[in-house]
Amino acid sequence: MSNKGFHVAVVGATGAVGQQMLKTLEERNFPIKTLTLLSSARSAGKTVSFRGEDVTIQEAKPESFEEIDIALFSAGGSVSEMLAPEAAKRGAIVIDNTSAFRMHPDVPLVVPEVNKEDLRGHNGIIANPNCSTIQMLVALEPIRQAYGLKKVIVSTYQAVSGAGAKAVEELYSQTKAIINNEPFEPQILPVGSDKKHYQIAFNAIPQIDKFQDNGFTYEEMKMINETKKIMHMEDLPVAATCVRLPVATGHSESLYFETEKGGLSAADIQNVLKDAPGVVLQDNPSEQIYPMPADCVGKNDTFVGRIRKDLDTDNGFHMWVVSDNLLKGAAWNSVQIAETLIDMGIVTEK
């Protein structure tokens, strides 16, 4: 690859997020001296093109991480639980895209625009947050810094790609079947259900992951708990309702939040966000300018619009937040963490 740079491993290289990680590493011209691609035994031996060279995929084993500097994981929680500690034990810094370590007290959970300083406390493993949490906090953090934050209520409109490639295939096949008046049997969504699967085409499923004893789904609890951890605000009231929509890529969110400071206008919120890192403000209702998932695909930023003051609560506001769930929600945030580790001098070339 190069005489200078880092030895980087991508675990889950053949998956949707793994492929996006490789594409992002290439687009960002990440300083890679050696690239190791790891996956299951089933995919071992296949080749993937990276920077014009064919790289052979190897089976992921503990010994695969010898001499690795940075390991990007996106191969499922069970793989991370088994192999991430092995990689860290061998000196690699693991950036894990699964939920396996997110709530571990000694594992930083990081969105670089929000809490990059937490990277200094890593013990070999860094967790990438849930895709919906990431875009929400990129939008909320500048507001929190400027005006404080008292409460967050979010409803998500999540793309099918968040449930994997097979779910996207089912969306397309169901859509064709309905248009052609053909029968079909739902097999995938909601993922994690051991009872029923439902039609996603021309439908909305108000369940993402399994229901918990408190009536919230695991996805909703991820957003609630991760927000408090990342922002270091354990007492912040947060509520979430997560819904799967028949959109291939791009999560959308309707956010209600309350600021500590009163007497603010929608323009005050817009002014804070217009130059915020990672945020693109698209907010001109008179010209019907607002973010939409179809326009965010393939882009690293988080798009914010429809900012308006609540009609009944002085310090309450509403806004609409959209981002590519495979990029900022997964691959780009992971690579961005790696870039930040280098920029902060936490990882250096050997």
mmCIF file of C-alpha atoms in Angstrom, residues 38-288:
data_model
loop_
_atom_site.group_PDB
_atom_site.id
_atom_site.type_symbol
_atom_site.label_atom_id
_atom_site.label_comp_id
_atom_site.label_asym_id
_atom_site.label_seq_id
_atom_site.Cartn_x
_atom_site.Cartn_y
_atom_site.Cartn_z
ATOM 1 C CA LEU A 38 -11.031 -10.366 7.818
ATOM 2 C CA SER A 39 -14.335 -12.170 7.695
ATOM 3 C CA SER A 40 -15.954 -15.532 8.355
ATOM 4 C CA ALA A 41 -14.481 -18.765 7.048
ATOM 5 C CA ARG A 42 -17.210 -18.751 4.413
ATOM 6 C CA SER A 43 -15.832 -15.590 2.824
ATOM 7 C CA ALA A 44 -12.135 -16.376 3.261
ATOM 8 C CA GLY A 45 -10.267 -16.554 -0.037
ATOM 9 C CA LYS A 46 -12.407 -13.999 -1.827
ATOM 10 C CA THR A 47 -10.729 -10.829 -3.051
ATOM 11 C CA VAL A 48 -11.728 -7.191 -2.709
ATOM 12 C CA SER A 49 -10.266 -4.322 -4.708
ATOM 13 C CA PHE A 50 -8.718 -1.498 -2.680
ATOM 14 C CA ARG A 51 -6.753 1.348 -4.260
ATOM 15 C CA GLY A 52 -6.430 -0.647 -7.445
ATOM 16 C CA GLU A 53 -5.051 -3.764 -5.750
ATOM 17 C CA ASP A 54 -6.783 -7.051 -5.024
ATOM 18 C CA VAL A 55 -6.731 -7.871 -1.303
ATOM 19 C CA THR A 56 -7.519 -11.439 -0.244
ATOM 20 C CA ILE A 57 -9.929 -11.873 2.641
ATOM 21 C CA GLN A 58 -8.695 -14.014 5.520
ATOM 22 C CA GLU A 59 -10.617 -15.870 8.191
ATOM 23 C CA ALA A 60 -10.808 -13.813 11.376
ATOM 24 C CA LYS A 61 -8.948 -15.498 14.236
ATOM 25 C CA PRO A 62 -7.261 -14.182 17.395
ATOM 26 C CA GLU A 63 -3.825 -14.465 15.817
ATOM 27 C CA SER A 64 -5.025 -12.385 12.833
ATOM 28 C CA PHE A 65 -4.467 -9.243 14.907
ATOM 29 C CA GLU A 66 -0.733 -9.550 15.428
ATOM 30 C CA GLU A 67 0.946 -6.283 14.348
ATOM 31 C CA ILE A 68 -2.419 -4.572 13.658
ATOM 32 C CA ASP A 69 -2.569 -0.875 14.650
ATOM 33 C CA ILE A 70 -6.268 -0.136 14.096
ATOM 34 C CA ALA A 71 -9.050 -2.720 13.697
ATOM 35 C CA LEU A 72 -12.465 -1.648 12.401
ATOM 36 C CA PHE A 73 -15.117 -4.186 13.426
ATOM 37 C CA SER A 74 -18.525 -4.612 11.796
ATOM 38 C CA ALA A 75 -19.238 -8.322 11.801
ATOM 39 C CA GLY A 76 -21.929 -8.675 14.462
ATOM 40 C CA GLY A 77 -21.917 -8.506 18.236
ATOM 41 C CA SER A 78 -20.916 -12.107 18.875
ATOM 42 C CA VAL A 79 -17.827 -11.762 16.666
ATOM 43 C CA SER A 80 -16.863 -8.534 18.431
ATOM 44 C CA GLU A 81 -17.331 -10.070 21.872
ATOM 45 C CA MET A 82 -15.056 -12.950 20.901
ATOM 46 C CA LEU A 83 -12.360 -11.189 18.884
ATOM 47 C CA ALA A 84 -12.210 -7.523 19.939
ATOM 48 C CA PRO A 85 -10.572 -8.318 23.313
ATOM 49 C CA GLU A 86 -8.116 -10.590 21.491
ATOM 50 C CA ALA A 87 -7.225 -7.774 19.107
ATOM 51 C CA ALA A 88 -6.818 -5.278 21.950
ATOM 52 C CA LYS A 89 -4.665 -7.782 23.865
ATOM 53 C CA ARG A 90 -2.320 -7.870 20.866
ATOM 54 C CA GLY A 91 -1.957 -4.089 20.804
ATOM 55 C CA ALA A 92 -4.587 -3.081 18.259
ATOM 56 C CA ILE A 93 -7.020 -0.249 18.899
ATOM 57 C CA VAL A 94 -10.458 -1.652 18.113
ATOM 58 C CA ILE A 95 -13.237 0.576 16.785
ATOM 59 C CA ASP A 96 -16.342 -1.571 17.106
ATOM 60 C CA ASN A 97 -19.517 -0.827 15.172
ATOM 61 C CA THR A 98 -21.728 -3.281 17.086
ATOM 62 C CA SER A 99 -23.620 -2.818 20.352
ATOM 63 C CA ALA A 100 -21.387 -5.332 22.162
ATOM 64 C CA PHE A 101 -19.343 -2.823 24.190
ATOM 65 C CA ARG A 102 -21.292 0.443 23.978
ATOM 66 C CA MET A 103 -22.497 0.502 27.554
ATOM 67 C CA HIS A 104 -19.365 -0.984 29.140
ATOM 68 C CA PRO A 105 -18.208 1.610 31.664
ATOM 69 C CA ASP A 106 -14.546 1.325 30.602
ATOM 70 C CA VAL A 107 -15.239 1.596 26.843
ATOM 71 C CA PRO A 108 -15.542 5.087 25.303
ATOM 72 C CA LEU A 109 -18.662 5.561 23.166
ATOM 73 C CA VAL A 110 -17.709 8.282 20.728
ATOM 74 C CA VAL A 111 -19.140 10.721 18.223
ATOM 75 C CA PRO A 112 -16.091 12.871 17.343
ATOM 76 C CA GLU A 113 -18.116 16.091 17.028
ATOM 77 C CA VAL A 114 -19.437 15.544 20.562
ATOM 78 C CA ASN A 115 -16.977 13.788 22.886
ATOM 79 C CA LYS A 116 -13.654 13.116 21.180
ATOM 80 C CA GLU A 117 -11.793 13.729 24.456
ATOM 81 C CA ASP A 118 -13.242 10.449 25.735
ATOM 82 C CA LEU A 119 -10.884 8.711 23.303
ATOM 83 C CA ARG A 120 -7.998 9.438 25.654
ATOM 84 C CA GLY A 121 -9.495 7.002 28.167
ATOM 85 C CA HIS A 122 -9.649 3.986 25.879
ATOM 86 C CA ASN A 123 -8.382 0.593 27.016
ATOM 87 C CA GLY A 124 -7.993 -0.876 23.545
ATOM 88 C CA ILE A 125 -11.667 -0.846 22.520
ATOM 89 C CA ILE A 126 -13.742 2.121 21.335
ATOM 90 C CA ALA A 127 -17.449 1.738 20.572
ATOM 91 C CA ASN A 128 -19.259 3.312 17.636
ATOM 92 C CA PRO A 129 -22.766 4.375 18.735
ATOM 93 C CA ASN A 130 -26.095 3.379 17.238
ATOM 94 C CA CYS A 131 -26.682 5.002 13.855
ATOM 95 C CA SER A 132 -29.758 6.939 15.013
ATOM 96 C CA THR A 133 -27.993 8.166 18.132
ATOM 97 C CA ILE A 134 -25.052 9.500 16.128
ATOM 98 C CA GLN A 135 -26.991 11.792 13.813
ATOM 99 C CA MET A 136 -29.208 13.032 16.651
ATOM 100 C CA LEU A 137 -26.233 14.031 18.794
ATOM 101 C CA VAL A 138 -24.357 15.695 15.932
ATOM 102 C CA ALA A 139 -27.410 17.971 15.626
ATOM 103 C CA LEU A 140 -28.007 18.442 19.357
ATOM 104 C CA GLU A 141 -24.462 18.974 20.661
ATOM 105 C CA PRO A 142 -23.956 22.505 19.241
ATOM 106 C CA ILE A 143 -27.296 23.500 20.776
ATOM 107 C CA ARG A 144 -26.339 21.955 24.114
ATOM 108 C CA GLN A 145 -23.032 23.815 24.124
ATOM 109 C CA ALA A 146 -24.689 27.143 23.360
ATOM 110 C CA TYR A 147 -27.923 26.976 25.315
ATOM 111 C CA GLY A 148 -27.930 23.834 27.473
ATOM 112 C CA LEU A 149 -30.258 20.871 27.108
ATOM 113 C CA LYS A 150 -33.119 19.897 29.429
ATOM 114 C CA LYS A 151 -35.116 17.258 27.541
ATOM 115 C CA VAL A 152 -35.118 15.220 24.301
ATOM 116 C CA ILE A 153 -37.977 13.350 22.621
ATOM 117 C CA VAL A 154 -37.217 11.654 19.299
ATOM 118 C CA SER A 155 -39.252 9.700 16.788
ATOM 119 C CA THR A 156 -37.224 7.938 14.104
ATOM 120 C CA TYR A 157 -38.102 7.021 10.542
ATOM 121 C CA GLN A 158 -35.415 4.432 9.869
ATOM 122 C CA ALA A 159 -34.251 2.984 6.579
ATOM 123 C CA VAL A 160 -34.383 -0.721 5.847
ATOM 124 C CA SER A 161 -30.625 -0.930 5.200
ATOM 125 C CA GLY A 162 -30.190 -0.582 8.947
ATOM 126 C CA ALA A 163 -31.539 -4.123 9.164
ATOM 127 C CA GLY A 164 -29.083 -5.499 6.590
ATOM 128 C CA ALA A 165 -28.826 -6.297 2.901
ATOM 129 C CA LYS A 166 -31.416 -9.077 3.030
ATOM 130 C CA ALA A 167 -33.985 -6.676 4.432
ATOM 131 C CA VAL A 168 -33.366 -4.290 1.531
ATOM 132 C CA GLU A 169 -33.799 -7.163 -0.916
ATOM 133 C CA GLU A 170 -37.096 -8.006 0.782
ATOM 134 C CA LEU A 171 -38.250 -4.385 0.503
ATOM 135 C CA TYR A 172 -37.638 -4.478 -3.245
ATOM 136 C CA SER A 173 -39.181 -7.923 -3.765
ATOM 137 C CA GLN A 174 -42.284 -7.041 -1.721
ATOM 138 C CA THR A 175 -42.705 -3.785 -3.630
ATOM 139 C CA LYS A 176 -42.587 -5.631 -6.949
ATOM 140 C CA ALA A 177 -44.976 -8.294 -5.693
ATOM 141 C CA ILE A 178 -47.536 -5.725 -4.534
ATOM 142 C CA ILE A 179 -47.313 -3.737 -7.769
ATOM 143 C CA ASN A 180 -47.777 -6.943 -9.779
ATOM 144 C CA ASN A 181 -50.516 -8.238 -7.450
ATOM 145 C CA GLU A 182 -48.434 -11.289 -6.533
ATOM 146 C CA PRO A 183 -48.364 -13.140 -3.192
ATOM 147 C CA PHE A 184 -45.417 -12.855 -0.788
ATOM 148 C CA GLU A 185 -44.470 -13.980 2.698
ATOM 149 C CA PRO A 186 -42.530 -11.555 4.966
ATOM 150 C CA GLN A 187 -39.378 -13.219 6.301
ATOM 151 C CA ILE A 188 -37.094 -10.530 7.747
ATOM 152 C CA LEU A 189 -38.682 -7.577 9.537
ATOM 153 C CA PRO A 190 -38.797 -6.813 12.343
ATOM 154 C CA VAL A 191 -35.319 -8.300 12.836
ATOM 155 C CA GLY A 192 -35.060 -10.171 16.105
ATOM 156 C CA SER A 193 -38.723 -11.136 16.225
ATOM 157 C CA ASP A 194 -39.352 -14.752 17.188
ATOM 158 C CA LYS A 195 -43.113 -14.456 16.663
ATOM 159 C CA LYS A 196 -44.154 -12.618 13.501
ATOM 160 C CA HIS A 197 -42.687 -10.881 10.484
ATOM 161 C CA TYR A 198 -44.489 -8.068 8.734
ATOM 162 C CA GLN A 199 -44.708 -6.448 5.336
ATOM 163 C CA ILE A 200 -42.362 -3.469 4.996
ATOM 164 C CA ALA A 201 -43.285 -2.296 1.477
ATOM 165 C CA PHE A 202 -45.928 0.452 1.632
ATOM 166 C CA ASN A 203 -45.986 0.074 5.409
ATOM 167 C CA ALA A 204 -44.471 1.377 8.662
ATOM 168 C CA ILE A 205 -43.352 -1.033 11.404
ATOM 169 C CA PRO A 206 -43.201 0.549 14.896
ATOM 170 C CA GLN A 207 -40.719 -2.019 16.156
ATOM 171 C CA ILE A 208 -36.943 -2.085 15.734
ATOM 172 C CA ASP A 209 -35.316 -4.893 17.722
ATOM 173 C CA LYS A 210 -36.982 -6.706 20.617
ATOM 174 C CA PHE A 211 -39.396 -5.222 23.126
ATOM 175 C CA GLN A 212 -38.091 -4.765 26.644
ATOM 176 C CA ASP A 213 -40.044 -5.203 29.885
ATOM 177 C CA ASN A 214 -40.630 -1.441 30.077
ATOM 178 C CA GLY A 215 -42.479 -1.384 26.732
ATOM 179 C CA PHE A 216 -39.633 0.265 24.820
ATOM 180 C CA THR A 217 -37.704 -1.627 22.158
ATOM 181 C CA TYR A 218 -33.994 -2.348 22.482
ATOM 182 C CA GLU A 219 -33.323 0.185 19.684
ATOM 183 C CA GLU A 220 -35.169 2.850 21.637
ATOM 184 C CA MET A 221 -33.276 2.026 24.811
ATOM 185 C CA LYS A 222 -30.003 2.236 22.866
ATOM 186 C CA MET A 223 -30.814 5.801 21.849
ATOM 187 C CA ILE A 224 -31.825 6.721 25.397
ATOM 188 C CA ASN A 225 -28.851 5.177 27.199
ATOM 189 C CA GLU A 226 -26.215 6.059 24.599
ATOM 190 C CA THR A 227 -27.271 9.713 24.539
ATOM 191 C CA LYS A 228 -26.802 9.991 28.302
ATOM 192 C CA LYS A 229 -23.406 8.276 28.173
ATOM 193 C CA ILE A 230 -21.991 10.248 25.242
ATOM 194 C CA MET A 231 -23.157 13.597 26.590
ATOM 195 C CA HIS A 232 -22.212 12.708 30.185
ATOM 196 C CA MET A 233 -25.751 13.641 31.238
ATOM 197 C CA GLU A 234 -27.115 10.664 33.148
ATOM 198 C CA ASP A 235 -30.133 12.646 34.388
ATOM 199 C CA LEU A 236 -31.159 14.041 30.979
ATOM 200 C CA PRO A 237 -34.775 13.034 30.194
ATOM 201 C CA VAL A 238 -34.721 11.206 26.848
ATOM 202 C CA ALA A 239 -37.550 9.294 25.166
ATOM 203 C CA ALA A 240 -37.533 7.532 21.794
ATOM 204 C CA THR A 241 -39.956 5.839 19.414
ATOM 205 C CA CYS A 242 -38.236 3.978 16.560
ATOM 206 C CA VAL A 243 -40.078 3.090 13.361
ATOM 207 C CA ARG A 244 -38.938 1.239 10.237
ATOM 208 C CA LEU A 245 -40.066 2.781 6.929
ATOM 209 C CA PRO A 246 -39.860 1.489 3.341
ATOM 210 C CA VAL A 247 -36.799 3.639 2.546
ATOM 211 C CA ALA A 248 -33.631 1.854 1.400
ATOM 212 C CA THR A 249 -30.996 4.204 2.874
ATOM 213 C CA GLY A 250 -31.104 7.290 5.071
ATOM 214 C CA HIS A 251 -32.537 7.600 8.570
ATOM 215 C CA SER A 252 -34.815 10.521 9.425
ATOM 216 C CA GLU A 253 -35.720 11.816 12.879
ATOM 217 C CA SER A 254 -38.300 14.186 14.304
ATOM 218 C CA LEU A 255 -36.711 15.820 17.357
ATOM 219 C CA TYR A 256 -38.315 17.762 20.167
ATOM 220 C CA PHE A 257 -35.889 19.285 22.645
ATOM 221 C CA GLU A 258 -35.909 21.820 25.426
ATOM 222 C CA THR A 259 -33.016 24.167 26.131
ATOM 223 C CA GLU A 260 -31.849 25.326 29.540
ATOM 224 C CA LYS A 261 -31.927 28.922 28.325
ATOM 225 C CA GLY A 262 -35.286 30.544 27.629
ATOM 226 C CA GLY A 263 -36.292 33.380 25.351
ATOM 227 C CA LEU A 264 -34.688 31.877 22.253
ATOM 228 C CA SER A 265 -36.020 31.933 18.693
ATOM 229 C CA ALA A 266 -35.782 29.420 15.865
ATOM 230 C CA ALA A 267 -33.225 31.780 14.296
ATOM 231 C CA ASP A 268 -31.010 31.370 17.376
ATOM 232 C CA ILE A 269 -31.009 27.583 16.868
ATOM 233 C CA GLN A 270 -30.341 27.978 13.143
ATOM 234 C CA ASN A 271 -27.401 30.303 13.801
ATOM 235 C CA VAL A 272 -25.802 27.758 16.111
ATOM 236 C CA LEU A 273 -26.208 24.950 13.591
ATOM 237 C CA LYS A 274 -25.256 26.700 10.352
ATOM 238 C CA ASP A 275 -21.518 26.456 11.058
ATOM 239 C CA ALA A 276 -21.564 23.408 13.357
ATOM 240 C CA PRO A 277 -19.127 20.575 12.529
ATOM 241 C CA GLY A 278 -20.693 17.764 10.545
ATOM 242 C CA VAL A 279 -24.002 19.642 10.119
ATOM 243 C CA VAL A 280 -25.570 20.956 6.916
ATOM 244 C CA LEU A 281 -28.485 23.316 7.545
ATOM 245 C CA GLN A 282 -31.272 22.970 4.964
ATOM 246 C CA ASP A 283 -34.052 25.085 6.375
ATOM 247 C CA ASN A 284 -36.105 27.359 4.133
ATOM 248 C CA PRO A 285 -39.756 26.296 4.314
ATOM 249 C CA SER A 286 -40.930 29.072 1.983
ATOM 250 C CA GLU A 287 -38.858 27.445 -0.768
ATOM 251 C CA GLN A 288 -39.662 23.885 0.422
#
